[in-house]
mmCIF file of C-alpha atoms in Angstrom:
data_model
loop_
_atom_site.group_PDB
_atom_site.id
_atom_site.type_symbol
_atom_site.label_atom_id
_atom_site.label_comp_id
_atom_site.label_asym_id
_atom_site.label_seq_id
_atom_site.Cartn_x
_atom_site.Cartn_y
_atom_site.Cartn_z
ATOM 1 C CA UNK J 1 -20.882 13.631 -3.699
ATOM 2 C CA UNK J 2 -22.579 16.965 -3.306
ATOM 3 C CA UNK J 3 -26.316 16.408 -2.846
ATOM 4 C CA UNK J 4 -27.011 20.084 -3.422
ATOM 5 C CA UNK J 5 -25.685 19.833 -6.970
ATOM 6 C CA UNK J 6 -28.203 17.111 -7.746
ATOM 7 C CA UNK J 7 -31.278 19.261 -7.256
ATOM 8 C CA UNK J 8 -33.867 19.829 -9.971
ATOM 9 C CA UNK J 9 -32.180 20.793 -13.234
ATOM 10 C CA UNK J 10 -32.874 24.280 -14.508
ATOM 11 C CA UNK J 11 -35.229 23.993 -17.453
ATOM 12 C CA UNK J 12 -32.944 25.943 -19.715
ATOM 13 C CA UNK J 13 -30.279 23.166 -19.809
ATOM 14 C CA UNK J 14 -30.353 19.845 -21.644
ATOM 15 C CA UNK J 15 -33.319 18.314 -23.426
ATOM 16 C CA UNK J 16 -36.780 19.358 -22.325
ATOM 17 C CA UNK J 17 -37.771 17.125 -19.400
ATOM 18 C CA UNK J 18 -41.169 15.556 -19.034
ATOM 19 C CA UNK J 19 -43.093 16.820 -16.084
ATOM 20 C CA UNK J 20 -43.823 14.512 -13.163
ATOM 21 C CA UNK J 21 -47.470 14.439 -14.155
ATOM 22 C CA UNK J 22 -46.701 13.387 -17.740
ATOM 23 C CA UNK J 23 -44.151 10.772 -16.726
ATOM 24 C CA UNK J 24 -46.650 7.911 -16.716
ATOM 25 C CA UNK J 25 -46.705 4.769 -14.621
ATOM 26 C CA UNK J 26 -43.515 3.382 -16.148
ATOM 27 C CA UNK J 27 -41.379 6.384 -15.151
ATOM 28 C CA UNK J 28 -40.252 4.611 -11.974
ATOM 29 C CA UNK J 29 -39.087 1.589 -13.966
ATOM 30 C CA UNK J 30 -37.381 3.826 -16.494
ATOM 31 C CA UNK J 31 -35.545 5.674 -13.705
ATOM 32 C CA UNK J 32 -34.407 2.390 -12.151
ATOM 33 C CA UNK J 33 -33.095 1.080 -15.452
ATOM 34 C CA UNK J 34 -31.317 4.364 -16.086
ATOM 35 C CA UNK J 35 -29.830 4.320 -12.577
ATOM 36 C CA UNK J 36 -28.570 0.791 -13.039
ATOM 37 C CA UNK J 37 -27.010 1.658 -16.388
ATOM 38 C CA UNK J 38 -25.459 4.880 -15.090
ATOM 39 C CA UNK J 39 -23.947 3.271 -11.971
ATOM 40 C CA UNK J 40 -22.670 0.369 -14.084
ATOM 41 C CA UNK J 41 -21.140 2.588 -16.735
ATOM 42 C CA UNK J 42 -19.817 5.485 -14.646
ATOM 43 C CA UNK J 43 -19.327 4.088 -11.167
ATOM 44 C CA UNK J 44 -20.720 5.450 -7.951
ATOM 45 C CA UNK J 45 -18.699 8.638 -7.869
ATOM 46 C CA UNK J 46 -19.510 9.956 -11.316
ATOM 47 C CA UNK J 47 -23.198 9.081 -11.243
ATOM 48 C CA UNK J 48 -25.502 11.932 -10.297
ATOM 49 C CA UNK J 49 -29.238 12.121 -9.807
ATOM 50 C CA UNK J 50 -29.303 14.692 -12.560
ATOM 51 C CA UNK J 51 -27.511 12.264 -14.905
ATOM 52 C CA UNK J 52 -29.948 9.483 -14.041
ATOM 53 C CA UNK J 53 -32.863 11.824 -14.678
ATOM 54 C CA UNK J 54 -31.394 12.813 -18.028
ATOM 55 C CA UNK J 55 -30.891 9.176 -19.063
ATOM 56 C CA UNK J 56 -34.453 8.323 -18.006
ATOM 57 C CA UNK J 57 -35.785 11.464 -19.719
ATOM 58 C CA UNK J 58 -37.518 12.715 -16.588
ATOM 59 C CA UNK J 59 -37.105 15.674 -14.285
ATOM 60 C CA UNK J 60 -34.498 15.266 -11.518
ATOM 61 C CA UNK J 61 -37.244 16.173 -9.032
ATOM 62 C CA UNK J 62 -39.090 13.017 -10.038
ATOM 63 C CA UNK J 63 -36.019 10.886 -9.209
ATOM 64 C CA UNK J 64 -35.912 12.549 -5.800
ATOM 65 C CA UNK J 65 -39.635 12.023 -5.420
ATOM 66 C CA UNK J 66 -39.479 8.290 -6.106
ATOM 67 C CA UNK J 67 -36.159 7.386 -4.493
ATOM 68 C CA UNK J 68 -34.777 10.215 -2.343
ATOM 69 C CA UNK J 69 -31.010 10.601 -2.069
ATOM 70 C CA UNK J 70 -28.304 9.290 -4.364
ATOM 71 C CA UNK J 71 -27.590 6.507 -1.849
ATOM 72 C CA UNK J 72 -31.233 5.488 -2.002
ATOM 73 C CA UNK J 73 -31.190 5.492 -5.788
ATOM 74 C CA UNK J 74 -28.093 3.297 -5.610
ATOM 75 C CA UNK J 75 -29.812 0.923 -3.163
ATOM 76 C CA UNK J 76 -32.796 0.606 -5.507
ATOM 77 C CA UNK J 77 -30.492 -0.039 -8.468
ATOM 78 C CA UNK J 78 -28.690 -2.731 -6.457
ATOM 79 C CA UNK J 79 -31.994 -4.396 -5.706
ATOM 80 C CA UNK J 80 -32.947 -4.414 -9.369
ATOM 81 C CA UNK J 81 -29.556 -5.900 -10.220
ATOM 82 C CA UNK J 82 -30.115 -8.695 -7.735
ATOM 83 C CA UNK J 83 -33.560 -9.484 -9.082
ATOM 84 C CA UNK J 84 -32.354 -12.854 -10.381
ATOM 85 C CA UNK J 85 -31.980 -13.647 -6.678
ATOM 86 C CA UNK J 86 -35.757 -13.949 -6.612
ATOM 87 C CA UNK J 87 -35.164 -17.349 -8.190
ATOM 88 C CA UNK J 88 -33.551 -18.405 -4.949
ATOM 89 C CA UNK J 89 -36.582 -20.091 -3.377
ATOM 90 C CA UNK J 90 -36.733 -22.540 -6.273
ATOM 91 C CA UNK J 91 -33.059 -23.315 -5.760
ATOM 92 C CA UNK J 92 -33.428 -23.671 -2.012
ATOM 93 C CA UNK J 93 -36.565 -25.810 -2.299
ATOM 94 C CA UNK J 94 -34.892 -28.675 -4.178
ATOM 95 C CA UNK J 95 -33.295 -31.740 -2.584
ATOM 96 C CA UNK J 96 -30.584 -30.793 -0.094
ATOM 97 C CA UNK J 97 -28.057 -33.331 -1.375
ATOM 98 C CA UNK J 98 -27.314 -31.262 -4.474
ATOM 99 C CA UNK J 99 -27.959 -27.770 -3.078
ATOM 100 C CA UNK J 100 -24.288 -26.891 -3.554
ATOM 101 C CA UNK J 101 -24.407 -27.834 -7.222
ATOM 102 C CA UNK J 102 -27.646 -25.916 -7.866
ATOM 103 C CA UNK J 103 -26.262 -22.787 -6.196
ATOM 104 C CA UNK J 104 -22.910 -23.024 -8.003
ATOM 105 C CA UNK J 105 -24.614 -23.461 -11.385
ATOM 106 C CA UNK J 106 -27.073 -20.648 -10.722
ATOM 107 C CA UNK J 107 -24.320 -18.313 -9.592
ATOM 108 C CA UNK J 108 -22.031 -19.038 -12.539
ATOM 109 C CA UNK J 109 -25.002 -18.600 -14.865
ATOM 110 C CA UNK J 110 -25.730 -15.121 -13.505
ATOM 111 C CA UNK J 111 -22.079 -14.104 -13.874
ATOM 112 C CA UNK J 112 -21.625 -15.685 -17.298
ATOM 113 C CA UNK J 113 -24.427 -13.535 -18.685
ATOM 114 C CA UNK J 114 -22.891 -10.122 -19.571
ATOM 115 C CA UNK J 115 -26.249 -8.425 -18.983
ATOM 116 C CA UNK J 116 -26.423 -9.505 -15.353
ATOM 117 C CA UNK J 117 -22.643 -9.379 -14.839
ATOM 118 C CA UNK J 118 -22.138 -5.689 -15.665
ATOM 119 C CA UNK J 119 -24.262 -4.293 -12.819
ATOM 120 C CA UNK J 120 -22.847 -6.816 -10.337
ATOM 121 C CA UNK J 121 -19.298 -5.755 -11.211
ATOM 122 C CA UNK J 122 -20.345 -2.117 -10.914
ATOM 123 C CA UNK J 123 -21.782 -2.777 -7.457
ATOM 124 C CA UNK J 124 -18.639 -4.566 -6.279
ATOM 125 C CA UNK J 125 -16.468 -1.788 -7.721
ATOM 126 C CA UNK J 126 -18.579 0.831 -5.940
ATOM 127 C CA UNK J 127 -18.332 -1.069 -2.648
ATOM 128 C CA UNK J 128 -14.552 -1.008 -2.986
ATOM 129 C CA UNK J 129 -14.401 2.691 -3.568
ATOM 130 C CA UNK J 130 -17.276 4.157 -1.545
ATOM 131 C CA UNK J 131 -18.288 3.427 1.988
ATOM 132 C CA UNK J 132 -21.898 4.380 1.217
ATOM 133 C CA UNK J 133 -22.019 1.738 -1.516
ATOM 134 C CA UNK J 134 -20.445 -0.863 0.802
ATOM 135 C CA UNK J 135 -23.134 -0.052 3.372
ATOM 136 C CA UNK J 136 -25.901 -0.536 0.816
ATOM 137 C CA UNK J 137 -24.428 -3.805 -0.399
ATOM 138 C CA UNK J 138 -23.884 -5.014 3.163
ATOM 139 C CA UNK J 139 -27.482 -4.240 4.081
ATOM 140 C CA UNK J 140 -28.820 -5.771 0.913
ATOM 141 C CA UNK J 141 -26.623 -8.870 0.879
ATOM 142 C CA UNK J 142 -27.500 -9.515 4.495
ATOM 143 C CA UNK J 143 -31.171 -8.767 4.358
ATOM 144 C CA UNK J 144 -32.247 -10.228 1.076
ATOM 145 C CA UNK J 145 -29.845 -12.946 0.079
ATOM 146 C CA UNK J 146 -27.866 -14.430 2.922
ATOM 147 C CA UNK J 147 -30.645 -14.414 5.498
ATOM 148 C CA UNK J 148 -32.919 -16.105 3.014
ATOM 149 C CA UNK J 149 -30.373 -18.819 2.374
ATOM 150 C CA UNK J 150 -29.425 -19.154 6.050
ATOM 151 C CA UNK J 151 -33.070 -19.571 7.063
ATOM 152 C CA UNK J 152 -33.253 -22.755 4.996
ATOM 153 C CA UNK J 153 -30.137 -24.385 6.454
ATOM 154 C CA UNK J 154 -30.103 -27.077 9.076
ATOM 155 C CA UNK J 155 -26.545 -26.553 10.329
ATOM 156 C CA UNK J 156 -24.916 -24.719 13.239
ATOM 157 C CA UNK J 157 -24.045 -21.067 12.439
ATOM 158 C CA UNK J 158 -26.168 -20.931 9.276
ATOM 159 C CA UNK J 159 -25.502 -17.222 8.633
ATOM 160 C CA UNK J 160 -21.734 -17.742 8.924
ATOM 161 C CA UNK J 161 -21.841 -20.725 6.593
ATOM 162 C CA UNK J 162 -24.036 -18.961 4.049
ATOM 163 C CA UNK J 163 -21.510 -16.122 4.014
ATOM 164 C CA UNK J 164 -18.565 -18.459 3.528
ATOM 165 C CA UNK J 165 -20.356 -20.000 0.543
ATOM 166 C CA UNK J 166 -21.147 -16.536 -0.833
ATOM 167 C CA UNK J 167 -17.568 -15.392 -0.248
ATOM 168 C CA UNK J 168 -16.246 -18.259 -2.356
ATOM 169 C CA UNK J 169 -18.591 -17.391 -5.223
ATOM 170 C CA UNK J 170 -17.620 -13.703 -4.989
ATOM 171 C CA UNK J 171 -13.946 -14.683 -5.011
ATOM 172 C CA UNK J 172 -14.389 -16.846 -8.106
ATOM 173 C CA UNK J 173 -16.115 -13.911 -9.798
ATOM 174 C CA UNK J 174 -13.298 -11.523 -8.848
ATOM 175 C CA UNK J 175 -10.602 -13.907 -10.083
ATOM 176 C CA UNK J 176 -12.435 -14.861 -13.303
ATOM 177 C CA UNK J 177 -14.076 -11.604 -14.379
ATOM 178 C CA UNK J 178 -12.054 -8.812 -12.733
ATOM 179 C CA UNK J 179 -8.462 -10.036 -12.424
ATOM 180 C CA UNK J 180 -9.074 -12.561 -15.230
ATOM 181 C CA UNK J 181 -6.316 -14.851 -14.057
ATOM 182 C CA UNK J 182 -5.779 -17.963 -16.140
ATOM 183 C CA UNK J 183 -6.729 -20.790 -16.201
ATOM 184 C CA UNK J 184 -9.840 -19.740 -14.242
ATOM 185 C CA UNK J 185 -10.685 -16.866 -16.601
ATOM 186 C CA UNK J 186 -11.333 -19.147 -19.562
ATOM 187 C CA UNK J 187 -12.214 -22.390 -17.764
ATOM 188 C CA UNK J 188 -15.378 -24.211 -18.825
ATOM 189 C CA UNK J 189 -18.164 -23.027 -16.486
ATOM 190 C CA UNK J 190 -19.179 -26.655 -15.918
ATOM 191 C CA UNK J 191 -15.684 -27.457 -14.677
ATOM 192 C CA UNK J 192 -15.952 -24.623 -12.152
ATOM 193 C CA UNK J 193 -19.374 -25.838 -11.028
ATOM 194 C CA UNK J 194 -18.010 -29.343 -10.611
ATOM 195 C CA UNK J 195 -15.177 -28.195 -8.344
ATOM 196 C CA UNK J 196 -17.007 -25.498 -6.371
ATOM 197 C CA UNK J 197 -20.262 -27.393 -5.755
ATOM 198 C CA UNK J 198 -18.825 -29.766 -3.100
ATOM 199 C CA UNK J 199 -17.406 -26.764 -1.208
ATOM 200 C CA UNK J 200 -20.794 -25.027 -1.119
ATOM 201 C CA UNK J 201 -22.441 -28.324 -0.233
ATOM 202 C CA UNK J 202 -20.117 -28.763 2.765
ATOM 203 C CA UNK J 203 -20.677 -25.225 4.043
ATOM 204 C CA UNK J 204 -24.442 -25.382 3.653
ATOM 205 C CA UNK J 205 -25.313 -28.907 4.713
ATOM 206 C CA UNK J 206 -22.495 -30.736 6.549
ATOM 207 C CA UNK C 1 -3.386 8.787 -16.891
ATOM 208 C CA UNK C 2 -1.239 11.257 -18.795
ATOM 209 C CA UNK C 3 2.353 10.075 -18.672
ATOM 210 C CA UNK C 4 3.580 13.390 -19.992
ATOM 211 C CA UNK C 5 2.254 15.154 -16.889
ATOM 212 C CA UNK C 6 4.440 12.926 -14.726
ATOM 213 C CA UNK C 7 7.744 14.150 -16.115
ATOM 214 C CA UNK C 8 10.471 15.666 -13.940
ATOM 215 C CA UNK C 9 9.000 18.322 -11.664
ATOM 216 C CA UNK C 10 10.157 21.885 -12.275
ATOM 217 C CA UNK C 11 12.574 22.824 -9.519
ATOM 218 C CA UNK C 12 10.629 25.921 -8.622
ATOM 219 C CA UNK C 13 7.673 23.944 -7.213
ATOM 220 C CA UNK C 14 7.386 22.085 -3.895
ATOM 221 C CA UNK C 15 10.176 21.315 -1.505
ATOM 222 C CA UNK C 16 13.703 21.242 -2.851
ATOM 223 C CA UNK C 17 14.323 17.753 -4.249
ATOM 224 C CA UNK C 18 17.455 15.799 -3.603
ATOM 225 C CA UNK C 19 19.473 15.161 -6.719
ATOM 226 C CA UNK C 20 19.789 11.647 -8.081
ATOM 227 C CA UNK C 21 23.438 11.624 -7.028
ATOM 228 C CA UNK C 22 22.646 12.586 -3.443
ATOM 229 C CA UNK C 23 19.727 10.156 -3.153
ATOM 230 C CA UNK C 24 21.833 7.421 -1.605
ATOM 231 C CA UNK C 25 21.458 3.674 -1.800
ATOM 232 C CA UNK C 26 18.136 3.694 0.070
ATOM 233 C CA UNK C 27 16.385 6.003 -2.400
ATOM 234 C CA UNK C 28 14.963 3.028 -4.281
ATOM 235 C CA UNK C 29 13.487 1.589 -1.095
ATOM 236 C CA UNK C 30 12.124 4.990 -0.121
ATOM 237 C CA UNK C 31 10.461 5.378 -3.526
ATOM 238 C CA UNK C 32 8.906 1.923 -3.241
ATOM 239 C CA UNK C 33 7.531 2.643 0.218
ATOM 240 C CA UNK C 34 6.187 5.980 -0.967
ATOM 241 C CA UNK C 35 4.611 4.351 -4.021
ATOM 242 C CA UNK C 36 2.926 1.714 -1.887
ATOM 243 C CA UNK C 37 1.594 4.354 0.507
ATOM 244 C CA UNK C 38 0.414 6.626 -2.310
ATOM 245 C CA UNK C 39 -1.376 3.859 -4.234
ATOM 246 C CA UNK C 40 -2.939 2.610 -0.986
ATOM 247 C CA UNK C 41 -4.121 6.045 0.112
ATOM 248 C CA UNK C 42 -5.123 7.604 -3.222
ATOM 249 C CA UNK C 43 -5.870 4.699 -5.509
ATOM 250 C CA UNK C 44 -4.427 4.084 -8.921
ATOM 251 C CA UNK C 45 -6.051 6.999 -10.685
ATOM 252 C CA UNK C 46 -4.971 9.777 -8.367
ATOM 253 C CA UNK C 47 -1.430 8.543 -7.828
ATOM 254 C CA UNK C 48 1.171 10.229 -10.000
ATOM 255 C CA UNK C 49 4.893 9.677 -10.375
ATOM 256 C CA UNK C 50 5.345 13.255 -9.303
ATOM 257 C CA UNK C 51 3.346 12.595 -6.125
ATOM 258 C CA UNK C 52 5.386 9.486 -5.372
ATOM 259 C CA UNK C 53 8.589 11.449 -5.889
ATOM 260 C CA UNK C 54 7.357 14.177 -3.567
ATOM 261 C CA UNK C 55 6.429 11.657 -0.866
ATOM 262 C CA UNK C 56 9.829 9.960 -1.197
ATOM 263 C CA UNK C 57 11.573 13.338 -1.251
ATOM 264 C CA UNK C 58 13.370 12.617 -4.515
ATOM 265 C CA UNK C 59 13.247 14.005 -8.012
ATOM 266 C CA UNK C 60 10.548 12.577 -10.282
ATOM 267 C CA UNK C 61 13.303 11.757 -12.791
ATOM 268 C CA UNK C 62 14.775 9.340 -10.246
ATOM 269 C CA UNK C 63 11.452 7.481 -9.993
ATOM 270 C CA UNK C 64 11.439 7.181 -13.795
ATOM 271 C CA UNK C 65 15.069 6.100 -13.710
ATOM 272 C CA UNK C 66 14.467 3.269 -11.238
ATOM 273 C CA UNK C 67 11.013 2.087 -12.291
ATOM 274 C CA UNK C 68 9.935 3.566 -15.633
ATOM 275 C CA UNK C 69 6.241 4.222 -16.217
ATOM 276 C CA UNK C 70 3.459 4.607 -13.675
ATOM 277 C CA UNK C 71 2.338 1.052 -14.459
ATOM 278 C CA UNK C 72 5.826 -0.197 -13.682
ATOM 279 C CA UNK C 73 5.908 1.740 -10.414
ATOM 280 C CA UNK C 74 2.568 0.149 -9.580
ATOM 281 C CA UNK C 75 3.907 -3.321 -10.439
ATOM 282 C CA UNK C 76 6.900 -2.768 -8.146
ATOM 283 C CA UNK C 77 4.626 -1.546 -5.348
ATOM 284 C CA UNK C 78 2.447 -4.637 -5.780
ATOM 285 C CA UNK C 79 5.494 -6.850 -5.478
ATOM 286 C CA UNK C 80 6.551 -5.117 -2.267
ATOM 287 C CA UNK C 81 3.026 -5.534 -0.922
ATOM 288 C CA UNK C 82 3.141 -9.245 -1.617
ATOM 289 C CA UNK C 83 6.522 -9.676 0.058
ATOM 290 C CA UNK C 84 4.957 -11.748 2.828
ATOM 291 C CA UNK C 85 4.384 -14.260 0.029
ATOM 292 C CA UNK C 86 8.087 -14.993 0.266
ATOM 293 C CA UNK C 87 7.131 -17.034 3.337
ATOM 294 C CA UNK C 88 5.290 -19.379 1.010
ATOM 295 C CA UNK C 89 8.051 -21.984 0.621
ATOM 296 C CA UNK C 90 7.984 -22.618 4.374
ATOM 297 C CA UNK C 91 4.222 -23.090 4.179
ATOM 298 C CA UNK C 92 4.430 -25.346 1.142
ATOM 299 C CA UNK C 93 7.288 -27.407 2.592
ATOM 300 C CA UNK C 94 5.332 -28.709 5.586
ATOM 301 C CA UNK C 95 3.331 -31.938 5.701
ATOM 302 C CA UNK C 96 0.674 -32.025 2.996
ATOM 303 C CA UNK C 97 -2.105 -33.240 5.301
ATOM 304 C CA UNK C 98 -2.478 -29.814 6.891
ATOM 305 C CA UNK C 99 -1.464 -27.621 3.943
ATOM 306 C CA UNK C 100 -4.988 -26.166 3.781
ATOM 307 C CA UNK C 101 -4.860 -25.124 7.408
ATOM 308 C CA UNK C 102 -1.403 -23.568 7.109
ATOM 309 C CA UNK C 103 -2.437 -21.566 4.038
ATOM 310 C CA UNK C 104 -5.718 -20.437 5.597
ATOM 311 C CA UNK C 105 -3.976 -19.325 8.803
ATOM 312 C CA UNK C 106 -1.217 -17.551 6.895
ATOM 313 C CA UNK C 107 -3.693 -15.786 4.645
ATOM 314 C CA UNK C 108 -5.967 -14.628 7.461
ATOM 315 C CA UNK C 109 -2.884 -13.460 9.352
ATOM 316 C CA UNK C 110 -1.770 -11.258 6.442
ATOM 317 C CA UNK C 111 -5.257 -9.749 6.124
ATOM 318 C CA UNK C 112 -5.804 -9.295 9.851
ATOM 319 C CA UNK C 113 -2.707 -7.109 10.050
ATOM 320 C CA UNK C 114 -3.773 -3.585 9.043
ATOM 321 C CA UNK C 115 -0.247 -2.839 7.790
ATOM 322 C CA UNK C 116 -0.339 -5.625 5.211
ATOM 323 C CA UNK C 117 -4.087 -5.305 4.594
ATOM 324 C CA UNK C 118 -4.104 -1.677 3.396
ATOM 325 C CA UNK C 119 -1.918 -2.193 0.312
ATOM 326 C CA UNK C 120 -3.717 -5.431 -0.593
ATOM 327 C CA UNK C 121 -7.069 -3.645 -0.499
ATOM 328 C CA UNK C 122 -5.605 -0.828 -2.564
ATOM 329 C CA UNK C 123 -4.375 -3.320 -5.158
ATOM 330 C CA UNK C 124 -7.749 -5.040 -5.372
ATOM 331 C CA UNK C 125 -9.512 -1.683 -5.615
ATOM 332 C CA UNK C 126 -7.163 -0.623 -8.402
ATOM 333 C CA UNK C 127 -7.746 -3.884 -10.283
ATOM 334 C CA UNK C 128 -11.480 -3.184 -10.143
ATOM 335 C CA UNK C 129 -11.142 0.292 -11.530
ATOM 336 C CA UNK C 130 -8.171 0.133 -13.933
ATOM 337 C CA UNK C 131 -7.358 -2.399 -16.555
ATOM 338 C CA UNK C 132 -3.640 -1.628 -16.226
ATOM 339 C CA UNK C 133 -3.772 -2.522 -12.537
ATOM 340 C CA UNK C 134 -5.720 -5.714 -13.277
ATOM 341 C CA UNK C 135 -3.048 -6.646 -15.803
ATOM 342 C CA UNK C 136 -0.292 -6.117 -13.266
ATOM 343 C CA UNK C 137 -2.107 -8.111 -10.614
ATOM 344 C CA UNK C 138 -2.915 -10.861 -13.098
ATOM 345 C CA UNK C 139 0.720 -11.115 -14.144
ATOM 346 C CA UNK C 140 1.957 -10.988 -10.602
ATOM 347 C CA UNK C 141 -0.589 -13.340 -9.090
ATOM 348 C CA UNK C 142 0.056 -15.840 -11.851
ATOM 349 C CA UNK C 143 3.809 -15.570 -11.973
ATOM 350 C CA UNK C 144 4.770 -15.289 -8.356
ATOM 351 C CA UNK C 145 2.092 -16.815 -6.204
ATOM 352 C CA UNK C 146 -0.139 -19.272 -7.979
ATOM 353 C CA UNK C 147 2.534 -20.912 -10.114
ATOM 354 C CA UNK C 148 4.674 -21.361 -7.039
ATOM 355 C CA UNK C 149 1.836 -23.065 -5.199
ATOM 356 C CA UNK C 150 0.743 -25.084 -8.223
ATOM 357 C CA UNK C 151 4.276 -26.401 -8.759
ATOM 358 C CA UNK C 152 4.129 -28.107 -5.369
ATOM 359 C CA UNK C 153 0.791 -29.828 -5.904
ATOM 360 C CA UNK C 154 0.338 -33.459 -6.808
ATOM 361 C CA UNK C 155 -3.178 -33.203 -8.285
ATOM 362 C CA UNK C 156 -4.664 -32.907 -11.774
ATOM 363 C CA UNK C 157 -5.063 -29.272 -12.963
ATOM 364 C CA UNK C 158 -2.829 -27.842 -10.230
ATOM 365 C CA UNK C 159 -3.017 -24.265 -11.580
ATOM 366 C CA UNK C 160 -6.815 -24.378 -11.701
ATOM 367 C CA UNK C 161 -6.991 -25.757 -8.179
ATOM 368 C CA UNK C 162 -4.517 -23.244 -6.798
ATOM 369 C CA UNK C 163 -6.664 -20.494 -8.283
ATOM 370 C CA UNK C 164 -9.864 -21.869 -6.785
ATOM 371 C CA UNK C 165 -8.171 -21.889 -3.376
ATOM 372 C CA UNK C 166 -6.914 -18.340 -3.918
ATOM 373 C CA UNK C 167 -10.339 -17.219 -5.118
ATOM 374 C CA UNK C 168 -11.934 -18.420 -1.890
ATOM 375 C CA UNK C 169 -9.412 -16.517 0.205
ATOM 376 C CA UNK C 170 -9.911 -13.377 -1.896
ATOM 377 C CA UNK C 171 -13.681 -13.738 -1.509
ATOM 378 C CA UNK C 172 -13.413 -14.067 2.264
ATOM 379 C CA UNK C 173 -11.273 -10.920 2.302
ATOM 380 C CA UNK C 174 -13.811 -9.023 0.168
ATOM 381 C CA UNK C 175 -16.731 -10.085 2.362
ATOM 382 C CA UNK C 176 -14.934 -9.499 5.671
ATOM 383 C CA UNK C 177 -12.866 -6.378 5.002
ATOM 384 C CA UNK C 178 -14.579 -4.575 2.107
ATOM 385 C CA UNK C 179 -18.303 -5.325 2.343
ATOM 386 C CA UNK C 180 -17.908 -6.122 6.054
ATOM 387 C CA UNK C 181 -20.981 -8.340 6.118
ATOM 388 C CA UNK C 182 -21.819 -9.876 9.483
ATOM 389 C CA UNK C 183 -21.209 -12.365 10.986
ATOM 390 C CA UNK C 184 -18.072 -12.848 8.870
ATOM 391 C CA UNK C 185 -16.811 -9.312 9.475
ATOM 392 C CA UNK C 186 -16.345 -9.844 13.209
ATOM 393 C CA UNK C 187 -15.932 -13.626 13.322
ATOM 394 C CA UNK C 188 -12.981 -15.027 15.271
ATOM 395 C CA UNK C 189 -10.158 -15.555 12.743
ATOM 396 C CA UNK C 190 -9.603 -19.052 14.137
ATOM 397 C CA UNK C 191 -13.200 -19.951 13.358
ATOM 398 C CA UNK C 192 -12.676 -18.848 9.754
ATOM 399 C CA UNK C 193 -9.465 -20.876 9.510
ATOM 400 C CA UNK C 194 -11.262 -23.915 10.899
ATOM 401 C CA UNK C 195 -14.013 -23.716 8.264
ATOM 402 C CA UNK C 196 -11.927 -22.656 5.264
ATOM 403 C CA UNK C 197 -8.958 -24.986 5.801
ATOM 404 C CA UNK C 198 -10.777 -28.182 4.667
ATOM 405 C CA UNK C 199 -11.866 -26.389 1.470
ATOM 406 C CA UNK C 200 -8.297 -25.381 0.624
ATOM 407 C CA UNK C 201 -7.101 -28.843 1.577
ATOM 408 C CA UNK C 202 -9.557 -30.446 -0.827
ATOM 409 C CA UNK C 203 -8.615 -28.163 -3.711
ATOM 410 C CA UNK C 204 -4.886 -28.578 -3.179
ATOM 411 C CA UNK C 205 -4.504 -32.221 -2.272
ATOM 412 C CA UNK C 206 -7.593 -34.340 -3.027
#
């Protein structure tokens, strides 16, 4: 990563960029979507601020203006990718005796959907290959997801238990969608929910 | 990956290579160790047969002779990295009521040791970034580890259950050693064993 190379693109190259002033109120959203798509398709290493700007049809300076460094663009893209996590309160608010089942079903649903799966896989892949991406994921996973779950638990070591539950769901995703080991790779999602739910239930409520 | 670029190195470059005849009976072992180190340090993409040969101080033709293609070298390196798995029969042979605890302790032990952890992380990283590596891991994990465990189980769907257990252990490794999310990243290994063991026990014996 060479931040210097990601500076504003000379006007003579590529398509004409819109100016910051003409970008409109949806430019930020467009940049985020482009960043998510670029990181998902190319990985952390090969994604540049210039490339994101090109995909969003804005000037690279505008990407810098809204998000700052490449790491910060990545962090914002991670947050967008985890937006389904905003459903969490509804999941956490239900009766505690089937919390494990609700979380397992929600999680499998997010991963079964190719649209939400692609960016999650890209984030995991980036965390494996780049310390900066691992740091972003660590900060995000801790701050937004696990702490929110842990805060609702009435068990000793809630943060530890929330992480164990999350680790199991991440492991299922790695085995099913990355390694694609059978029989898990083609198992009926409901069968996975049925087996995994009691594990999550034990970690989160016992 | 351009297999053609990995052909025998011209003699004029690099250190003088030993000839196949002079390589001695330990050349195969040396190549395997070099391959494991190269894949662990550089990742799948940047590892070449020529680089492995250089690190093992042999001719690239000898690497081809013993192992074939880059994918086959990778497969052999994966097998070496999973050699601790040869301890599995001892683990599986013990009393079934604490099988989960024995597996959890064994698994954490392998990952806590930096020497065995590095190649495992490299393999996972490669599986995330290269389909060929995922294929190798899938074949290996299925053939050597999971089937061996599943064969010992007296439950319905033993292969599915063995994979769920493995997926949890992989997820713990990802969270603790790759993402390094707290509190799991610095938790006492015994505390992890204590919490994870009942999960593995349920999958494998209930």
